[in-house]
Tab-separated table of C-alpha atoms and ligand atoms in Angstrom:
chain	number	residue	atom	x	y	z
A	1	MET	CA	3.222	21.920	-1.754
A	2	ASN	CA	2.300	24.957	-3.802
A	3	GLU	CA	2.389	27.249	-0.783
A	4	ALA	CA	5.835	25.936	0.121
A	5	ASP	CA	7.032	26.322	-3.479
A	6	SER	CA	5.651	29.873	-3.619
A	7	GLU	CA	7.488	30.732	-0.409
A	8	GLU	CA	10.730	29.401	-1.889
A	9	MET	CA	10.268	31.376	-5.105
A	10	LEU	CA	9.541	34.494	-3.044
A	11	LEU	CA	12.809	34.074	-1.143
A	12	HIS	CA	14.667	34.038	-4.466
A	13	LEU	CA	12.776	37.117	-5.640
A	14	PHE	CA	13.769	38.924	-2.429
A	15	GLY	CA	17.351	38.472	-3.656
A	16	PHE	CA	16.408	40.548	-6.682
A	17	GLY	CA	15.137	43.394	-4.512
A	18	TYR	CA	11.447	42.484	-4.486
A	19	GLN	CA	9.151	42.653	-1.468
A	20	LYS	CA	5.850	40.937	-1.031
A	21	THR	CA	2.546	42.754	-1.534
A	22	GLU	CA	-0.980	41.470	-1.910
A	23	VAL	CA	-2.057	44.736	-3.578
A	24	LEU	CA	-1.979	44.373	-7.338
A	25	SER	CA	-1.767	48.112	-8.110
A	26	GLU	CA	1.413	48.363	-5.970
A	27	ALA	CA	3.098	45.393	-7.622
A	28	ASP	CA	5.900	45.477	-10.184
A	29	LEU	CA	5.769	41.734	-10.626
A	30	VAL	CA	3.045	39.106	-10.359
A	31	LEU	CA	4.014	35.541	-9.604
A	32	ILE	CA	1.251	33.051	-10.436
A	33	ASN	CA	1.992	29.640	-8.997
A	34	THR	CA	-0.461	27.227	-10.563
A	35	CYS	CA	-2.215	23.953	-9.843
A	36	THR	CA	-3.421	21.562	-12.521
A	37	ILE	CA	-4.894	18.785	-10.402
A	38	ARG	CA	-8.354	19.799	-11.554
A	39	ASP	CA	-9.415	21.369	-14.795
A	40	HIS	CA	-11.098	24.206	-12.898
A	41	ALA	CA	-7.872	25.221	-11.119
A	42	GLU	CA	-6.004	25.443	-14.407
A	43	HIS	CA	-8.777	27.502	-16.033
A	44	ARG	CA	-8.785	29.964	-13.159
A	45	ALA	CA	-5.017	30.452	-13.382
A	46	LEU	CA	-5.168	31.001	-17.132
A	47	SER	CA	-8.080	33.388	-16.917
A	48	TYR	CA	-6.217	35.408	-14.237
A	49	LEU	CA	-3.181	35.506	-16.507
A	50	GLY	CA	-5.434	36.739	-19.319
A	51	ARG	CA	-6.827	39.558	-17.152
A	52	LEU	CA	-3.306	40.654	-16.176
A	53	ALA	CA	-2.596	41.849	-19.743
A	54	LYS	CA	-4.398	45.108	-18.906
A	55	TRP	CA	-2.484	45.522	-15.605
A	56	LYS	CA	0.810	44.979	-17.403
A	57	ALA	CA	0.041	47.502	-20.129
A	58	GLU	CA	-0.798	50.199	-17.565
A	59	LYS	CA	2.801	50.688	-16.394
A	60	GLN	CA	6.094	50.091	-18.101
A	61	GLY	CA	8.384	47.476	-16.594
A	62	ARG	CA	5.702	45.334	-15.000
A	63	LYS	CA	6.463	41.621	-15.182
A	64	ILE	CA	4.611	38.323	-14.910
A	65	ILE	CA	5.948	34.888	-13.950
A	66	PHE	CA	3.686	31.904	-14.603
A	67	ALA	CA	4.967	28.905	-12.631
A	68	GLY	CA	4.021	25.487	-11.268
A	69	CYS	CA	2.068	22.482	-12.475
A	70	ALA	CA	-0.162	24.109	-15.127
A	71	ALA	CA	2.972	25.809	-16.487
A	72	GLU	CA	4.623	22.390	-16.701
A	73	ARG	CA	1.641	20.786	-18.439
A	74	LEU	CA	1.058	23.559	-20.954
A	75	GLY	CA	4.692	24.624	-21.487
A	76	LYS	CA	5.363	26.875	-24.458
A	77	LYS	CA	1.658	27.024	-25.355
A	78	VAL	CA	1.173	29.484	-22.471
A	79	GLN	CA	3.587	32.077	-23.823
A	80	LYS	CA	2.156	31.725	-27.295
A	81	ARG	CA	-1.395	32.334	-26.107
A	82	PHE	CA	-0.478	34.869	-23.389
A	83	PRO	CA	2.538	36.889	-24.544
A	84	GLN	CA	2.235	38.998	-21.363
A	85	ALA	CA	3.904	36.138	-19.435
A	86	ASP	CA	7.613	37.038	-19.233
A	87	ILE	CA	8.739	33.743	-17.701
A	88	VAL	CA	7.036	30.345	-17.739
A	89	CYS	CA	8.595	28.017	-15.184
A	90	GLY	CA	7.150	24.490	-14.942
A	91	ALA	CA	6.996	22.489	-11.700
A	92	LYS	CA	9.926	20.274	-12.685
A	93	SER	CA	12.133	23.380	-13.134
A	94	LEU	CA	11.352	25.025	-9.782
A	95	ASP	CA	14.728	23.830	-8.451
A	96	LYS	CA	16.341	25.950	-11.143
A	97	PHE	CA	14.200	29.040	-10.427
A	98	PRO	CA	17.157	31.235	-9.266
A	99	GLU	CA	19.158	30.349	-12.418
A	100	ILE	CA	16.119	31.057	-14.592
A	101	LEU	CA	15.839	34.536	-13.029
A	102	GLU	CA	19.567	35.176	-13.402
A	103	ARG	CA	19.611	34.045	-17.023
A	104	SER	CA	16.707	36.335	-17.854
A	105	SER	CA	17.822	39.872	-18.641
A	106	LEU	CA	14.710	41.135	-16.822
A	107	PHE	CA	16.087	40.682	-13.309
A	108	LYS	CA	19.205	42.092	-11.623
A	109	PRO	CA	20.385	40.635	-8.314
A	110	VAL	CA	20.738	43.183	-5.477
A	111	ASN	CA	22.966	43.094	-2.430
A	112	THR	CA	20.722	43.256	0.545
A	113	THR	CA	21.514	42.468	4.145
A	114	GLU	CA	17.986	43.239	5.234
A	115	ASN	CA	15.472	40.452	5.581
A	116	PRO	CA	12.165	41.426	4.017
A	117	LYS	CA	9.265	41.568	6.431
A	118	GLU	CA	7.275	38.351	6.563
A	119	ASN	CA	3.488	38.597	6.550
A	120	THR	CA	2.915	35.035	7.704
A	121	LYS	CA	1.261	34.110	10.979
A	122	LYS	CA	4.491	32.453	12.099
A	123	ILE	CA	2.900	29.261	13.345
A	124	THR	CA	3.623	26.594	10.746
A	125	GLY	CA	6.935	26.341	8.930
A	126	GLN	CA	6.626	24.235	5.799
A	127	VAL	CA	9.539	22.029	4.788
A	128	SER	CA	9.496	20.009	1.551
A	129	ILE	CA	11.069	16.605	2.062
A	130	MET	CA	10.407	15.018	-1.312
A	131	ARG	CA	9.209	15.953	-4.759
A	132	GLY	CA	7.161	14.119	-7.380
A	133	CYS	CA	5.205	10.879	-7.090
A	134	SER	CA	5.876	7.344	-8.315
A	135	CYS	CA	2.305	6.123	-7.821
A	136	LYS	CA	0.262	6.219	-10.965
A	137	CYS	CA	-3.309	6.741	-9.795
A	138	ALA	CA	-5.421	6.423	-12.931
A	139	TYR	CA	-7.035	9.864	-12.561
A	140	CYS	CA	-4.033	11.922	-11.478
A	141	ILE	CA	-1.911	14.312	-13.495
A	142	VAL	CA	0.660	14.902	-10.729
A	143	PRO	CA	3.248	12.249	-11.748
A	144	TYR	CA	3.225	13.693	-15.284
A	145	VAL	CA	3.852	17.279	-14.184
A	146	ARG	CA	5.989	16.695	-11.088
A	147	GLY	CA	7.928	13.604	-12.202
A	148	GLU	CA	9.003	10.508	-10.245
A	149	ALA	CA	9.340	10.668	-6.450
A	150	SER	CA	12.710	11.792	-5.196
A	151	SER	CA	13.619	12.333	-1.554
A	152	ILE	CA	15.699	15.269	-0.336
A	153	PRO	CA	18.767	14.209	1.732
A	154	PRO	CA	17.917	14.117	5.466
A	155	GLU	CA	20.725	16.500	6.435
A	156	ILE	CA	19.222	19.189	4.170
A	157	VAL	CA	15.700	18.525	5.466
A	158	LEU	CA	16.846	18.675	9.102
A	159	GLU	CA	18.830	21.852	8.507
A	160	ASN	CA	15.710	23.434	6.972
A	161	CYS	CA	13.641	22.247	9.944
A	162	ARG	CA	16.151	23.709	12.421
A	163	ASN	CA	16.051	27.047	10.589
A	164	LYS	CA	12.257	27.128	10.402
A	165	ALA	CA	11.966	26.131	14.066
A	166	GLN	CA	13.628	29.432	15.038
A	167	ASN	CA	10.458	31.209	13.879
A	168	TYR	CA	7.730	28.589	13.799
A	169	PRO	CA	6.630	26.299	16.655
A	170	GLU	CA	4.996	23.846	14.249
A	171	ILE	CA	6.794	22.101	11.393
A	172	MET	CA	4.839	20.717	8.441
A	173	LEU	CA	6.763	18.180	6.355
A	174	LEU	CA	5.557	18.171	2.756
A	175	GLY	CA	5.605	15.760	-0.143
A	176	GLN	CA	3.172	14.416	-2.731
A	177	THR	CA	3.368	11.045	-0.978
A	178	VAL	CA	5.202	12.335	2.058
A	179	ASN	CA	5.483	9.027	3.909
A	180	ALA	CA	7.084	7.339	0.881
A	181	TYR	CA	10.162	9.354	1.884
A	182	ASN	CA	13.254	7.183	1.745
A	183	TYR	CA	16.707	8.558	1.198
A	184	LYS	CA	19.155	5.677	0.737
A	185	GLY	CA	17.402	3.661	3.471
A	186	PHE	CA	16.737	6.665	5.739
A	187	THR	CA	12.976	6.236	6.119
A	188	PHE	CA	10.131	8.638	6.848
A	189	SER	CA	9.780	7.306	10.400
A	190	LYS	CA	13.475	7.897	11.069
A	191	LEU	CA	13.132	11.409	9.715
A	192	LEU	CA	10.103	12.100	11.936
A	193	ALA	CA	12.043	10.953	15.002
A	194	GLU	CA	14.949	13.254	14.119
A	195	VAL	CA	12.679	16.272	13.557
A	196	CYS	CA	11.117	15.657	16.981
A	197	LYS	CA	14.573	15.871	18.568
A	198	ILE	CA	14.927	19.554	17.565
A	199	PRO	CA	14.273	21.340	20.896
A	200	GLU	CA	12.475	24.375	19.391
A	201	VAL	CA	9.994	22.197	17.463
A	202	LYS	CA	6.784	21.944	19.471
A	203	ARG	CA	4.601	20.029	17.009
A	204	VAL	CA	5.180	18.093	13.785
A	205	ARG	CA	2.627	17.577	11.021
A	206	PHE	CA	2.968	16.184	7.519
A	207	LEU	CA	1.053	16.179	4.219
A	208	SER	CA	-0.020	14.099	2.275
A	209	PRO	CA	0.545	10.542	3.379
A	210	HIS	CA	-0.527	7.599	1.208
A	211	PRO	CA	-2.159	4.647	3.027
A	212	VAL	CA	0.073	2.113	1.301
A	213	PHE	CA	3.234	3.554	2.901
A	214	ILE	CA	1.948	3.390	6.496
A	215	LYS	CA	4.026	0.635	8.109
A	216	GLU	CA	4.534	-0.705	11.646
A	217	ASP	CA	7.538	1.565	12.281
A	218	PHE	CA	5.253	4.581	11.851
A	219	TYR	CA	2.980	3.543	14.742
A	220	LYS	CA	6.078	2.982	16.865
A	221	VAL	CA	7.588	6.409	16.143
A	222	VAL	CA	4.239	8.067	16.940
A	223	GLN	CA	4.032	6.310	20.320
A	224	ASP	CA	7.565	7.431	21.183
A	225	ASN	CA	7.085	11.049	20.123
A	226	PRO	CA	4.257	13.150	21.569
A	227	LYS	CA	5.350	16.064	19.351
A	228	ILE	CA	3.847	14.262	16.340
A	229	ALA	CA	0.343	15.690	15.906
A	230	ARG	CA	-2.453	13.179	16.436
A	231	HIS	CA	-4.027	14.050	13.127
A	232	LEU	CA	-3.577	12.511	9.732
A	233	HIS	CA	-4.994	13.721	6.453
A	234	LEU	CA	-5.187	10.339	4.763
A	235	PRO	CA	-6.751	10.384	1.269
A	236	LEU	CA	-9.387	7.656	0.855
A	237	GLN	CA	-10.764	8.582	-2.616
A	238	SER	CA	-13.349	5.766	-2.625
A	239	GLY	CA	-14.839	3.303	-0.167
A	240	SER	CA	-15.323	0.643	-2.842
A	241	THR	CA	-12.471	-1.828	-3.304
A	242	LYS	CA	-13.479	-2.249	-6.948
A	243	VAL	CA	-13.236	1.491	-7.658
A	244	LEU	CA	-9.990	1.726	-5.667
A	245	LYS	CA	-8.602	-0.986	-7.941
A	246	ASP	CA	-9.775	0.910	-11.035
A	247	MET	CA	-8.141	4.030	-9.609
A	248	LYS	CA	-4.907	2.062	-8.998
A	249	ARG	CA	-4.847	3.223	-5.385
A	250	LEU	CA	-2.953	0.084	-4.201
A	251	TYR	CA	-5.135	-0.644	-1.114
A	252	THR	CA	-8.559	-2.131	-0.419
A	253	ALA	CA	-11.373	-0.536	1.579
A	254	GLU	CA	-10.762	-3.120	4.329
A	255	GLU	CA	-7.053	-2.296	4.511
A	256	TYR	CA	-7.859	1.404	4.744
A	257	LEU	CA	-10.324	0.789	7.572
A	258	GLN	CA	-7.730	-1.267	9.437
A	259	ILE	CA	-5.264	1.650	9.267
A	260	ILE	CA	-7.948	3.979	10.651
A	261	LYS	CA	-8.583	1.568	13.533
A	262	ASN	CA	-4.850	1.419	14.296
A	263	LEU	CA	-4.606	5.206	14.235
A	264	LYS	CA	-7.666	5.699	16.424
A	265	ARG	CA	-6.122	3.432	19.036
A	266	LEU	CA	-3.350	6.040	19.177
A	267	ASP	CA	-5.981	8.813	19.609
A	268	PHE	CA	-5.641	10.125	16.056
A	269	LEU	CA	-8.313	12.144	14.281
A	270	ILE	CA	-8.402	11.543	10.552
A	271	SER	CA	-9.466	13.774	7.691
A	272	THR	CA	-9.528	12.706	4.078
A	273	ASP	CA	-10.055	13.378	0.364
A	274	ILE	CA	-12.843	11.656	-1.547
A	275	ILE	CA	-13.561	11.672	-5.280
A	276	VAL	CA	-17.233	11.398	-6.196
A	277	GLY	CA	-18.387	10.181	-9.599
A	278	TYR	CA	-15.291	8.334	-10.741
A	279	PRO	CA	-16.318	7.007	-14.203
A	280	THR	CA	-16.637	3.386	-12.999
A	281	GLU	CA	-18.469	4.263	-9.743
A	282	THR	CA	-21.930	2.640	-9.549
A	283	GLU	CA	-24.669	3.490	-7.065
A	284	GLU	CA	-23.557	0.432	-5.079
A	285	ASP	CA	-19.940	1.662	-5.018
A	286	PHE	CA	-21.072	5.064	-3.803
A	287	LYS	CA	-23.055	3.426	-0.974
A	288	ARG	CA	-19.877	1.577	0.013
A	289	THR	CA	-18.090	4.925	0.217
A	290	LEU	CA	-20.848	6.321	2.444
A	291	ASN	CA	-20.668	3.257	4.689
A	292	LEU	CA	-16.923	3.488	5.020
A	293	VAL	CA	-17.137	7.212	5.780
A	294	LYS	CA	-19.516	6.403	8.655
A	295	LYS	CA	-17.191	3.704	9.996
A	296	CYS	CA	-14.088	5.906	9.755
A	297	GLY	CA	-15.709	8.901	11.490
A	298	PHE	CA	-13.616	11.497	9.689
A	299	SER	CA	-13.152	14.857	11.376
A	300	PHE	CA	-13.188	16.557	7.990
A	301	ALA	CA	-13.069	15.727	4.266
A	302	TYR	CA	-12.376	17.449	1.008
A	303	CYS	CA	-14.916	15.967	-1.405
A	304	PHE	CA	-14.371	16.507	-5.108
A	305	LYS	CA	-16.328	15.733	-8.217
A	306	PHE	CA	-14.215	13.667	-10.592
A	307	SER	CA	-12.376	15.951	-13.019
A	308	PRO	CA	-10.918	14.238	-16.114
A	309	ARG	CA	-7.321	15.231	-16.830
A	310	ALA	CA	-6.205	14.733	-20.411
A	311	GLY	CA	-3.452	12.147	-20.738
A	312	THR	CA	-4.525	10.083	-17.708
A	313	PRO	CA	-6.164	6.635	-18.157
A	314	ALA	CA	-9.346	7.703	-16.313
A	315	ALA	CA	-9.964	10.474	-18.842
A	316	GLU	CA	-10.510	7.784	-21.509
A	317	ILE	CA	-13.569	6.323	-19.722
A	318	PRO	CA	-16.983	7.894	-20.439
A	319	GLU	CA	-18.111	10.107	-17.555
A	320	ILE	CA	-21.179	9.632	-15.335
A	321	SER	CA	-24.017	12.145	-15.768
A	322	GLN	CA	-23.313	15.376	-13.872
A	323	GLU	CA	-26.731	15.271	-12.250
A	324	ILE	CA	-25.948	11.931	-10.608
A	325	VAL	CA	-22.510	13.126	-9.504
A	326	GLU	CA	-23.943	16.347	-8.055
A	327	ASN	CA	-26.517	14.363	-6.129
A	328	ARG	CA	-23.928	11.951	-4.726
A	329	LEU	CA	-21.691	14.850	-3.732
A	330	ASN	CA	-24.479	16.526	-1.743
A	331	ILE	CA	-25.281	13.290	0.087
A	332	LEU	CA	-21.613	12.814	0.926
A	333	LEU	CA	-21.135	16.400	2.090
A	334	ASN	CA	-24.073	16.040	4.501
A	335	GLU	CA	-22.576	12.848	5.890
A	336	ILE	CA	-19.184	14.537	6.354
A	337	ARG	CA	-20.764	17.500	8.181
A	338	GLU	CA	-22.347	15.059	10.630
A	339	CYS	CA	-19.072	13.150	11.105
A	340	SER	CA	-17.230	16.399	11.725
A	341	ALA	CA	-19.705	17.531	14.403
A	342	VAL	CA	-19.360	14.139	16.112
A	343	ALA	CA	-15.548	14.457	16.064
A	344	TYR	CA	-15.754	17.880	17.744
A	345	LYS	CA	-18.273	16.784	20.359
A	346	SER	CA	-16.244	13.647	21.148
A	347	ARG	CA	-13.542	15.879	22.652
A	348	ILE	CA	-15.787	17.415	25.343
A	349	GLY	CA	-14.409	16.498	28.756
A	350	LYS	CA	-10.933	15.752	27.403
A	351	THR	CA	-7.752	17.730	27.983
A	352	GLU	CA	-6.352	18.936	24.689
A	353	GLU	CA	-2.993	20.407	23.780
A	354	ILE	CA	-3.742	23.743	22.069
A	355	LEU	CA	-1.212	25.615	19.968
A	356	PHE	CA	-2.416	29.235	19.821
A	357	GLU	CA	-2.482	30.792	16.357
A	358	THR	CA	-4.220	33.986	17.469
A	359	LYS	CA	-4.689	35.430	20.961
A	360	ASN	CA	-8.034	33.684	21.257
A	361	SER	CA	-7.880	30.609	19.051
A	362	GLY	CA	-5.693	27.665	18.243
A	363	ARG	CA	-5.656	24.087	17.067
A	364	THR	CA	-5.521	20.827	18.970
A	365	SER	CA	-3.016	18.121	18.156
A	366	GLY	CA	-5.922	16.413	16.334
A	367	ASN	CA	-6.340	19.567	14.213
A	368	LEU	CA	-9.638	20.798	15.661
A	369	TRP	CA	-10.236	24.495	16.279
A	370	TYR	CA	-10.469	25.828	19.820
A	371	ARG	CA	-11.589	29.274	20.974
A	372	THR	CA	-11.334	31.043	24.318
A	373	THR	CA	-12.161	34.510	25.653
A	374	THR	CA	-8.983	34.514	27.765
A	375	PRO	CA	-6.136	35.880	25.605
A	376	LYS	CA	-3.021	33.715	25.210
A	377	ALA	CA	0.415	34.284	23.695
A	378	ILE	CA	0.491	33.472	19.957
A	379	GLY	CA	2.661	30.398	19.398
A	380	SER	CA	2.258	29.134	22.974
A	381	ILE	CA	1.087	25.608	23.767
A	382	GLU	CA	-1.274	24.861	26.643
A	383	GLN	CA	-3.106	21.850	28.020
A	384	ILE	CA	-6.772	22.843	28.236
A	385	LEU	CA	-9.876	21.024	29.427
A	386	ILE	CA	-12.576	21.167	26.754
A	387	LYS	CA	-15.909	22.154	28.261
A	388	ASP	CA	-18.129	22.508	25.228
A	389	SER	CA	-18.459	22.345	21.450
A	390	ASN	CA	-21.123	23.386	18.969
A	391	GLY	CA	-19.820	20.785	16.497
A	392	LYS	CA	-17.668	23.342	14.670
A	393	ILE	CA	-15.362	24.663	17.374
A	394	LEU	CA	-14.150	23.610	20.823
A	395	ARG	CA	-14.472	25.858	23.855
B	401	SF4	S1	-0.522	9.204	-4.890
B	401	SF4	FE1	-1.476	11.240	-4.982
B	401	SF4	S2	-0.073	12.497	-6.237
B	401	SF4	FE2	0.497	10.346	-6.575
B	401	SF4	S3	-0.601	9.714	-8.427
B	401	SF4	FE3	-1.905	9.161	-6.669
B	401	SF4	S4	-3.257	10.931	-6.299
B	401	SF4	FE4	-1.585	11.604	-7.661
């Protein structure tokens, strides 16, 4: 979501004569788009903002925009503590970003007919389809900083997809709970089917689905549309039904496993997010998570130590000792590495559809990496027989 938001903000900045650079000394403006999902992310953003005071003082006219979720959470406190920030634009105000720039006397719109050069790899075009989240997971700050879920009208989404498809073979639909999309009865599955009808779109992905919104019509639309990638990043968070209940995740471990079984029948590979050391997680609960991980056979997982976010119910519960959490995390990471190697090796002997992102490498529909010594056209799709894998890449 943040990458997509950054891209949108950049497009608006292009209208004020800016071009993108990754080199700080060349820059006249730094845009910091922040995350607040974990304490660590917020600290890093703030410490970067702190260090930029020196950069700003070195040349007159340099500007700083501090945007996104940490900006939303901290609000005016940021400008008070870091006067070098010229504009603070919270996540809920990103829709009004162009007006905020116009209102500020710091920026003057320019008339430009030239499109600034894009540095992207031109493989995946990201399209936001909804904003915010109406789930209230007990540990999560997102609903507080992004607001309630609201879906973008399908005609706007499809127009954006058509535009992106001119440059990108793969479309990634984005939303905090992307499959909760519903615009006046126009469901996520209907939207997926419509995106697949765009001739230039070769592959469709989406992030992040919530298990509770996976319904029968989703399986049906997948079967009817081979363009939908056979990979789902489906956050699990815990394999213990008791902890899931404490987290207010709205599904049980058994229900999650059933979804995985349904998806595997359709040849899906599944990756996930897992939180280790949730304050109510016992050793028994953690073992349940390990067991479920083994049963699900994830191709990949982001595993996080629980990070209390002030203002959320979970932050009120005393934390588990860090030593225990660290230990559990290491055990889980080892398990995930093994699962991932198994997922790679399970594809040997199968024909995979590879979308090439470089001349020599690309991703399968199931989101595994493939490498070849025979150069291919970037952005092309080919059916390739997998001969080997070292557990980290297909060949
Ligand atoms: S569904 Fe995701 S974004 Fe929404 S509250 Fe839960 S963890 Fe946060």
